[in-house]
Amino acid sequence: MLRVRCLRGGSRGAEAAHLIGALLGRSVAGWAQRVFQSTSSAAAAQPQHAAEEEHVTESAPQECPVCSYNEWDPLEEVIVGRAENAHVPPFTVEVKANTYEKYWPFYQKHGGQSFPADHLKKAVAEIEEMCNILRHEGVVVRRPEPIDWSLEYKTPDFSSTGMYAAMPRDILIVVGNEIIEAPMAWRARFFEYRAYRPLIKEYFRKGAKWTTAPKPTMADELYDQDYPIRTVEDRHKLAAQGKFVTTEHEPCFDAADFIRAGRDLFVQRSQVTNYMGIEWMRRHLAPDYKVHIISFKDPNPMHIDATFNIIGPGLVLSNPDRPCRQVDMFKKAGWTVVKPPTPLIPDDHPLWMSSKWLSMNVLMLDEKRVMVDANESTIQKMFESLGIQTIKVNIRHANSLGGGFHCWTTDVRRRGTLQSYFH
């Protein structure tokens, strides 16, 4: 039987349809003749009842469930992470390089153990409420599998315990109808993909493309074991010199260091994303997409979406504390660069893996609706001044695990087409 799958949206779907139209006329006759000859020969050697078994019932071709080109088209389906069973990662060199000095004793004491139970319980409840609100807004919500992250594992190169499946944005990026699994750099996250595999296999069976980037060995050579971090000044100096805890031993990247705007993706070299990882993505996505490296005055670069968050066509939030060194490039392209207000999160609220700037780590439901923290009244007013309705949700305790709304989600399907927004 001839099966034709029409892919949703974008130039690839259009090209597929165009190609089928051009080739169908001259290919069907030859194909049918070959099939007839093959089946006729087989029929001569098989009992009569074998022909009856060939009759199958075929369902109509279905739309690919995975399709997303940017951060703002109308959101239809999303993966939301889980706080359940979340564990503190062991205090290894790559964890030290990505966390603030005041929390180092916390990691030294609790590494390999559960995050504080009461705090975790509140985070779980907040994310459940976030899921309910997303469903109320018409979005299909999917979740990773609950896994026991306390189990110790060992490879030929290292041993570790796990961490969580809280931040799908870190491990999964959707580009068109393709899901890409990122080769993340933390040893505690080596097996994190297992929580998402049932979902990804389901999407694959329904027509999505599925790519796993080269899995790093995470051998000692991937990390600068003598990375000299003592003060914030050290971090600024090292970052300005282009020195990071991850080396160029093998490709690694967190998906959250990339942000999408149609045919253009923007990425930063960070503590968890190296140039080999960026180059792998560049080659993999070419020629349909361009990958642009941008940088910031950031003492601890890890994940771009609390520093530079694209929220609409030609509209980006740019962290005033971490200015983009290439901001003029965006202004010349006609983009509007908005500086969000200072976050309101209290100093005594624990943020074990992130800064207060999670306030700008928002999730766009479409160009005119944004999911924003209920406690951040100043950024709510900023969005309202831009004509964007705010969907207010409280995830303060979930923030402590290292992410805002954008981090806690991976958009699987947005209603839109592949376009260029950066010229």
Coordinates of C-alpha atoms in Angstrom, one line a residue:
M1 CA 0.0 0.0 0.0
L2 CA 1.2 3.6 -0.6
R3 CA 1.2 5.7 2.5
V4 CA 1.7 9.4 2.4
R5 CA 2.1 11.4 5.6
C6 CA 1.5 15.2 5.5
L7 CA 3.6 17.0 8.0
R8 CA 2.1 19.9 9.9
G9 CA 3.1 23.5 8.9
G10 CA 6.2 25.0 7.6
S11 CA 8.3 24.7 4.5
R12 CA 9.1 21.0 5.0
G13 CA 5.4 20.0 4.8
A14 CA 4.9 22.2 1.8
E15 CA 8.0 20.8 0.1
A16 CA 6.8 17.3 0.8
A17 CA 3.4 17.9 -0.8
H18 CA 5.0 19.6 -3.8
L19 CA 7.4 16.8 -4.3
I20 CA 4.7 14.2 -4.1
G21 CA 2.7 16.1 -6.7
A22 CA 5.6 16.3 -9.1
L23 CA 6.7 12.6 -8.8
L24 CA 3.4 10.8 -8.3
G25 CA 2.4 10.7 -12.0
R26 CA 5.6 9.1 -13.2
S27 CA 6.3 6.9 -10.3
V28 CA 3.0 5.1 -9.6
A29 CA 2.9 3.1 -12.8
G30 CA 6.4 1.6 -12.3
W31 CA 5.8 1.1 -8.6
A32 CA 2.5 -0.7 -9.3
Q33 CA 4.1 -2.9 -11.9
R34 CA 6.9 -4.0 -9.5
V35 CA 4.4 -4.7 -6.7
F36 CA 2.2 -6.7 -9.0
Q37 CA 5.1 -8.8 -10.3
S38 CA 6.3 -9.4 -6.7
T39 CA 2.9 -10.3 -5.3
S40 CA 2.1 -12.5 -8.3
S41 CA 5.3 -14.5 -7.8
A42 CA 4.6 -14.8 -4.1
A43 CA 1.0 -15.9 -4.7
A44 CA 2.1 -18.7 -6.9
A45 CA 4.2 -20.2 -4.0
Q46 CA 1.7 -19.5 -1.1
P47 CA -1.6 -21.0 -0.1
Q48 CA -4.7 -19.2 -1.1
H49 CA -5.5 -18.1 2.5
A50 CA -2.2 -16.0 2.6
A51 CA -3.7 -13.5 0.2
E52 CA -6.6 -13.0 2.6
E53 CA -4.3 -12.2 5.4
E54 CA -2.8 -9.3 3.4
H55 CA -6.0 -7.3 3.8
V56 CA -5.5 -4.8 6.6
T57 CA -7.6 -2.0 7.9
E58 CA -5.6 1.3 7.7
S59 CA -6.6 4.4 9.6
A60 CA -6.5 7.8 7.9
P61 CA -3.1 9.6 8.1
Q62 CA -3.0 11.7 11.2
E63 CA -1.4 15.1 11.9
C64 CA 2.0 15.1 13.4
P65 CA 1.6 15.9 17.1
V66 CA 5.0 17.7 17.3
C67 CA 5.4 21.1 15.6
S68 CA 6.9 24.2 17.1
Y69 CA 9.1 26.9 15.4
N70 CA 9.3 29.7 18.0
E71 CA 8.5 30.8 21.6
W72 CA 5.1 32.6 21.0
D73 CA 2.8 30.9 18.5
P74 CA -0.5 29.7 20.1
L75 CA 0.5 26.8 22.5
E76 CA -1.5 23.6 22.0
E77 CA 0.5 20.9 23.8
V78 CA 3.3 21.2 26.4
I79 CA 5.4 18.9 28.6
V80 CA 5.5 20.1 32.2
G81 CA 8.3 18.7 34.5
R82 CA 7.9 16.9 37.9
A83 CA 9.3 17.9 41.3
E84 CA 8.5 14.4 42.7
N85 CA 11.6 12.6 44.1
A86 CA 13.9 15.5 43.2
H87 CA 17.4 15.0 44.7
V88 CA 20.2 17.3 45.3
P89 CA 23.1 16.6 42.9
P90 CA 26.4 15.6 44.3
F91 CA 28.8 18.5 44.8
T92 CA 31.0 17.9 41.7
V93 CA 33.1 20.5 39.9
E94 CA 30.5 21.2 37.3
V95 CA 27.8 21.8 40.0
K96 CA 30.1 24.0 41.9
A97 CA 30.7 26.2 38.8
N98 CA 27.0 26.6 38.3
T99 CA 25.9 27.5 41.8
Y100 CA 26.4 30.4 44.1
E101 CA 29.0 30.3 46.9
K102 CA 26.4 30.8 49.7
Y103 CA 24.7 27.5 48.7
W104 CA 27.9 25.4 48.6
P105 CA 27.5 24.1 52.2
F106 CA 23.9 23.0 51.3
Y107 CA 25.3 20.9 48.4
Q108 CA 28.1 19.5 50.5
K109 CA 25.7 18.5 53.2
H110 CA 22.7 17.3 51.1
G111 CA 24.3 16.1 47.9
G112 CA 22.8 12.7 46.8
Q113 CA 19.8 13.3 49.2
S114 CA 16.3 14.5 48.7
F115 CA 15.6 18.2 48.6
P116 CA 13.9 19.3 51.9
A117 CA 10.7 17.4 52.1
D118 CA 8.4 20.3 53.1
H119 CA 9.7 22.5 50.4
L120 CA 9.4 19.8 47.8
K121 CA 5.8 19.1 48.8
K122 CA 4.9 22.7 48.2
A123 CA 6.7 22.7 44.8
V124 CA 4.8 19.7 43.7
A125 CA 1.5 21.4 44.6
E126 CA 2.4 24.6 42.8
I127 CA 3.3 22.7 39.6
E128 CA 0.0 20.7 39.8
E129 CA -1.8 24.0 40.0
M130 CA 0.2 25.3 37.0
C131 CA -0.9 22.3 35.0
N132 CA -4.5 22.9 35.9
I133 CA -4.3 26.5 34.8
L134 CA -2.7 25.5 31.5
R135 CA -5.5 23.0 30.9
H136 CA -8.0 25.7 31.7
E137 CA -6.3 27.9 29.0
G138 CA -6.9 25.1 26.5
V139 CA -3.4 23.5 26.5
V140 CA -2.8 19.8 26.5
V141 CA -0.4 18.9 29.4
R142 CA 1.9 15.9 29.3
R143 CA 4.2 14.8 32.1
P144 CA 7.4 12.8 32.4
E145 CA 7.5 9.5 34.3
P146 CA 8.2 9.5 38.0
I147 CA 11.6 8.0 38.7
D148 CA 13.6 7.1 41.8
W149 CA 16.6 9.6 41.5
S150 CA 18.3 8.3 44.6
L151 CA 19.7 5.2 42.9
E152 CA 23.5 5.4 42.4
Y153 CA 24.8 4.5 38.9
K154 CA 28.2 3.9 37.5
T155 CA 29.7 4.2 34.0
P156 CA 33.3 3.4 33.0
D157 CA 34.0 7.1 33.6
F158 CA 32.1 8.2 36.7
S159 CA 29.5 7.4 39.3
S160 CA 26.7 9.5 40.5
T161 CA 23.1 9.7 41.8
G162 CA 20.4 11.3 39.8
M163 CA 18.6 14.7 40.2
Y164 CA 15.1 15.1 38.7
A165 CA 12.9 15.5 35.7
A166 CA 11.7 19.0 36.7
M167 CA 13.1 21.0 33.8
P168 CA 12.2 19.5 30.4
R169 CA 13.5 22.7 28.7
D170 CA 17.0 21.6 29.7
I171 CA 16.9 18.3 27.9
L172 CA 14.4 18.6 25.1
I173 CA 14.1 21.2 22.2
V174 CA 11.5 21.0 19.5
V175 CA 12.5 22.4 16.1
G176 CA 9.7 22.0 13.6
N177 CA 8.5 18.4 13.8
E178 CA 11.7 17.2 15.4
I179 CA 12.4 16.5 19.1
I180 CA 16.1 16.7 19.9
E181 CA 17.4 15.2 23.2
A182 CA 20.3 17.3 24.5
P183 CA 23.7 15.9 25.6
M184 CA 23.6 17.7 29.0
A185 CA 26.8 18.3 30.9
W186 CA 25.9 17.4 34.6
R187 CA 26.8 13.9 35.6
A188 CA 23.7 13.8 37.9
R189 CA 21.6 14.3 34.8
F190 CA 23.1 11.5 32.7
F191 CA 20.0 9.3 32.8
E192 CA 17.4 12.0 33.0
Y193 CA 16.2 11.1 29.5
R194 CA 14.6 7.9 30.9
A195 CA 11.8 9.9 32.4
Y196 CA 10.8 11.3 28.9
R197 CA 11.3 8.3 26.7
P198 CA 7.7 6.9 26.9
L199 CA 6.5 10.3 25.7
I200 CA 9.0 10.6 23.0
K201 CA 8.4 7.1 21.7
E202 CA 4.7 8.0 21.6
Y203 CA 5.4 11.1 19.5
F204 CA 7.7 9.2 17.3
R205 CA 5.1 6.5 16.6
K206 CA 2.7 9.3 15.6
G207 CA 5.1 10.8 13.0
A208 CA 7.5 13.1 14.9
K209 CA 11.2 13.0 14.1
W210 CA 13.4 12.0 17.0
T211 CA 17.1 12.8 17.4
T212 CA 19.4 12.1 20.3
A213 CA 22.6 14.2 20.1
P214 CA 25.8 12.3 20.8
K215 CA 25.8 11.2 24.4
P216 CA 28.9 12.5 26.2
T217 CA 31.0 10.1 28.2
M218 CA 31.3 12.8 30.9
A219 CA 34.9 11.6 31.5
D220 CA 37.1 13.8 33.6
E221 CA 38.5 15.4 30.5
L222 CA 35.1 17.1 29.8
Y223 CA 35.7 19.3 32.9
D224 CA 38.4 21.7 34.0
Q225 CA 39.0 20.0 37.4
D226 CA 41.0 23.1 38.6
Y227 CA 38.4 25.7 37.5
P228 CA 39.3 28.5 39.8
I229 CA 36.1 29.8 41.3
R230 CA 36.3 31.7 44.6
T231 CA 34.4 35.0 44.1
V232 CA 31.9 36.6 41.8
E233 CA 34.8 38.6 40.4
D234 CA 36.5 35.4 39.5
R235 CA 33.4 34.3 37.6
H236 CA 33.2 37.6 35.7
K237 CA 36.9 37.5 34.8
L238 CA 36.8 33.9 33.6
A239 CA 33.6 34.3 31.6
A240 CA 35.0 37.4 29.9
Q241 CA 38.1 35.4 28.9
G242 CA 35.8 32.7 27.5
K243 CA 36.9 30.1 30.2
F244 CA 34.3 27.7 31.5
V245 CA 34.2 24.6 33.6
T246 CA 33.3 22.5 30.5
T247 CA 36.1 21.9 28.0
E248 CA 35.9 21.0 24.3
H249 CA 36.7 17.4 24.9
E250 CA 33.3 16.3 23.4
P251 CA 30.0 17.9 22.4
C252 CA 27.7 18.9 25.3
F253 CA 24.8 21.3 25.5
D254 CA 21.7 22.0 27.5
A255 CA 18.7 22.7 25.3
A256 CA 17.8 25.7 27.5
D257 CA 20.9 27.5 26.1
F258 CA 19.1 27.8 22.8
I259 CA 16.1 30.1 22.1
R260 CA 14.1 29.9 18.8
A261 CA 12.8 32.5 16.4
G262 CA 11.6 30.6 13.3
R263 CA 14.5 30.0 11.0
D264 CA 17.0 31.6 13.5
L265 CA 18.1 30.1 16.8
F266 CA 20.3 32.0 19.3
V267 CA 22.6 30.2 21.7
Q268 CA 25.3 31.1 24.3
R269 CA 28.5 29.3 25.2
S270 CA 27.9 28.6 28.9
Q271 CA 29.1 26.4 31.7
V272 CA 27.0 23.5 30.3
T273 CA 27.1 24.2 26.5
N274 CA 30.4 24.1 24.7
Y275 CA 31.4 25.1 21.1
M276 CA 31.4 21.5 20.0
G277 CA 27.8 21.1 21.1
I278 CA 26.8 24.4 19.3
E279 CA 28.6 23.2 16.1
W280 CA 26.8 19.9 16.2
M281 CA 23.4 21.7 16.4
R282 CA 24.5 24.1 13.6
R283 CA 25.4 21.3 11.2
H284 CA 22.4 19.2 12.2
L285 CA 19.9 22.0 11.6
A286 CA 21.5 23.4 8.4
P287 CA 20.5 24.5 5.8
D288 CA 16.9 25.2 7.0
Y289 CA 17.9 27.0 10.2
K290 CA 20.7 29.3 11.2
V291 CA 22.3 29.1 14.7
H292 CA 23.7 32.4 16.0
I293 CA 26.1 32.6 19.0
I294 CA 25.5 35.6 21.3
S295 CA 27.1 36.5 24.6
F296 CA 26.4 38.4 27.7
K297 CA 28.1 40.1 30.6
D298 CA 27.2 37.2 32.8
P299 CA 29.5 35.8 35.6
N300 CA 27.8 32.5 35.5
P301 CA 26.2 31.7 32.1
M302 CA 23.9 28.7 32.3
H303 CA 20.7 28.7 30.2
I304 CA 19.7 31.7 28.1
D305 CA 16.0 32.1 29.0
A306 CA 16.5 34.1 32.2
T307 CA 18.9 36.4 30.3
F308 CA 17.5 36.8 26.8
N309 CA 13.9 35.6 26.4
I310 CA 12.2 36.1 23.0
I311 CA 8.5 36.6 23.6
G312 CA 7.2 37.6 20.2
P313 CA 8.2 38.4 16.6
G314 CA 10.9 41.0 16.9
L315 CA 10.3 41.3 20.7
V316 CA 12.8 40.2 23.3
L317 CA 13.3 40.6 27.1
S318 CA 16.9 41.4 27.8
N319 CA 18.2 41.2 31.3
P320 CA 19.6 44.6 32.3
D321 CA 22.1 43.0 34.8
R322 CA 23.5 40.8 32.0
P323 CA 23.5 43.0 28.9
C324 CA 23.8 41.3 25.5
R325 CA 27.1 42.2 23.7
Q326 CA 25.3 41.9 20.3
V327 CA 22.2 43.9 21.2
D328 CA 22.8 46.3 18.3
M329 CA 22.5 43.5 15.9
F330 CA 18.9 43.0 17.1
K331 CA 18.1 46.7 17.0
K332 CA 19.4 47.0 13.5
A333 CA 17.1 44.1 12.5
G334 CA 14.2 46.2 13.8
W335 CA 13.6 44.3 17.0
T336 CA 12.2 45.8 20.2
V337 CA 14.5 45.1 23.2
V338 CA 12.7 45.4 26.5
K339 CA 14.5 45.5 29.9
P340 CA 12.3 43.8 32.5
P341 CA 12.1 45.3 36.0
T342 CA 14.1 44.2 39.0
P343 CA 12.7 40.9 40.5
L344 CA 10.7 41.1 43.7
I345 CA 11.6 37.7 45.1
P346 CA 12.9 38.1 48.8
D347 CA 16.5 37.7 49.6
D348 CA 15.8 35.0 52.2
H349 CA 13.9 32.7 49.7
P350 CA 16.2 29.8 48.7
L351 CA 17.3 29.7 45.1
W352 CA 19.6 26.7 45.1
M353 CA 20.3 26.7 41.3
S354 CA 19.3 30.0 39.9
S355 CA 19.1 33.8 40.3
K356 CA 16.1 36.0 41.0
W357 CA 15.8 36.7 37.3
L358 CA 13.5 33.8 37.0
S359 CA 10.9 36.5 37.0
M360 CA 11.6 37.0 33.2
N361 CA 11.6 33.2 32.6
V362 CA 8.0 33.3 31.4
L363 CA 6.0 31.1 29.1
M364 CA 4.1 32.6 26.2
L365 CA 0.7 31.0 25.5
D366 CA 0.5 33.1 22.4
E367 CA 1.5 36.6 21.4
K368 CA -1.1 38.2 23.7
R369 CA -1.0 35.8 26.7
V370 CA 1.9 35.1 29.1
M371 CA 2.2 32.9 32.2
V372 CA 4.0 34.9 34.8
D373 CA 4.7 34.6 38.5
A374 CA 1.8 35.9 40.7
N375 CA 4.2 37.6 43.1
E376 CA 6.0 39.6 40.4
S377 CA 3.6 42.6 40.2
T378 CA 6.1 44.9 38.4
I379 CA 6.8 42.6 35.5
Q380 CA 3.0 42.0 35.3
K381 CA 2.6 45.7 34.7
M382 CA 5.3 45.7 32.1
F383 CA 3.5 43.0 30.1
E384 CA 0.2 44.8 30.4
S385 CA 1.9 47.9 29.0
L386 CA 2.9 45.8 26.0
G387 CA -0.7 44.8 25.5
I388 CA -0.1 41.2 26.8
Q389 CA -2.6 39.6 29.2
T390 CA -0.9 38.0 32.2
I391 CA -1.9 34.5 33.5
K392 CA -0.7 34.7 37.1
V393 CA 0.6 31.5 38.8
N394 CA 2.6 31.2 42.0
I395 CA 5.6 28.8 41.7
R396 CA 7.9 30.3 44.3
H397 CA 8.9 27.0 45.8
A398 CA 9.3 25.4 42.4
N399 CA 11.6 28.3 41.5
S400 CA 14.0 27.0 44.2
L401 CA 14.7 23.9 42.1
G402 CA 16.2 26.0 39.4
G403 CA 13.6 27.2 37.0
G404 CA 10.6 29.5 36.0
F405 CA 7.7 28.7 33.7
H406 CA 9.9 28.5 30.6
C407 CA 12.3 26.1 32.3
W408 CA 9.5 23.9 33.7
T409 CA 8.1 23.3 30.2
T410 CA 8.9 22.2 26.7
D411 CA 6.4 23.2 24.1
V412 CA 5.5 20.3 21.9
R413 CA 3.1 21.9 19.6
R414 CA 2.4 25.5 18.7
R415 CA -0.1 26.5 15.9
G416 CA 2.1 28.3 13.3
T417 CA 4.4 28.0 10.3
L418 CA 8.1 28.3 9.7
Q419 CA 9.0 32.0 9.1
S420 CA 12.0 34.3 9.2
Y421 CA 12.0 37.0 11.8
F422 CA 15.6 38.1 11.9
H423 CA 17.1 39.9 8.9

